PDB file of C-alpha atoms in Angstrom:
ATOM      1  CA  PHE A   1     108.381 115.042 109.416  1.00  0.00           C
ATOM      2  CA  TRP A   2     105.818 113.202 111.560  1.00  0.00           C
ATOM      3  CA  LEU A   3     107.979 113.912 114.534  1.00  0.00           C
ATOM      4  CA  TYR A   4     108.173 117.495 113.625  1.00  0.00           C
ATOM      5  CA  LEU A   5     104.479 117.851 113.583  1.00  0.00           C
ATOM      6  CA  LYS A   6     104.271 116.219 117.040  1.00  0.00           C
ATOM      7  CA  GLU A   7     106.831 118.721 118.564  1.00  0.00           C
ATOM      8  CA  CYS A   8     104.778 121.633 117.013  1.00  0.00           C
ATOM      9  CA  GLU A   9     101.678 120.106 118.459  1.00  0.00           C
ATOM     10  CA  PHE A  10     103.377 119.590 121.817  1.00  0.00           C
ATOM     11  CA  ARG A  11     104.707 123.298 121.850  1.00  0.00           C
ATOM     12  CA  PHE A  12     101.089 124.676 121.043  1.00  0.00           C
ATOM     13  CA  ASN A  13      99.215 122.544 123.450  1.00  0.00           C
ATOM     14  CA  TYR A  14     101.526 122.930 126.435  1.00  0.00           C
ATOM     15  CA  GLY A  15     102.234 126.731 126.680  1.00  0.00           C
ATOM     16  CA  SER A  16     105.634 128.265 128.001  1.00  0.00           C
ATOM     17  CA  PRO A  17     108.852 126.558 128.114  1.00  0.00           C
ATOM     18  CA  LYS A  18     108.852 126.234 131.650  1.00  0.00           C
ATOM     19  CA  GLU A  19     105.470 124.335 131.707  1.00  0.00           C
ATOM     20  CA  GLN A  20     106.857 122.142 128.830  1.00  0.00           C
ATOM     21  CA  LEU A  21     110.070 121.336 130.961  1.00  0.00           C
ATOM     22  CA  SER A  22     107.927 120.343 133.979  1.00  0.00           C
ATOM     23  CA  ILE A  23     105.647 117.933 131.941  1.00  0.00           C
ATOM     24  CA  LEU A  24     108.512 116.264 130.158  1.00  0.00           C
ATOM     25  CA  LYS A  25     110.231 115.785 133.484  1.00  0.00           C
ATOM     26  CA  LYS A  26     106.794 114.185 134.934  1.00  0.00           C
ATOM     27  CA  TRP A  27     106.879 111.879 131.952  1.00  0.00           C
ATOM     28  CA  ILE A  28     110.288 110.760 132.224  1.00  0.00           C
ATOM     29  CA  LYS A  29     109.720 109.869 136.052  1.00  0.00           C
ATOM     30  CA  ARG A  30     106.728 107.981 135.086  1.00  0.00           C
ATOM     31  CA  HIS A  31     108.527 106.122 132.458  1.00  0.00           C
ATOM     32  CA  ASN A  32     111.326 105.296 134.527  1.00  0.00           C
ATOM     33  CA  ALA A  33     109.217 104.106 137.480  1.00  0.00           C
ATOM     34  CA  ALA A  34     107.324 101.736 135.071  1.00  0.00           C
TER      35      ALA A  34
END
């Protein structure tokens, strides 16, 4: 349930699906670089 709430929060805070995808890609690149 906690992860479901976090997903809803993310969708609400980060607008359109296109914006969400670009943010997720940035996070993945940053995580893989570390």
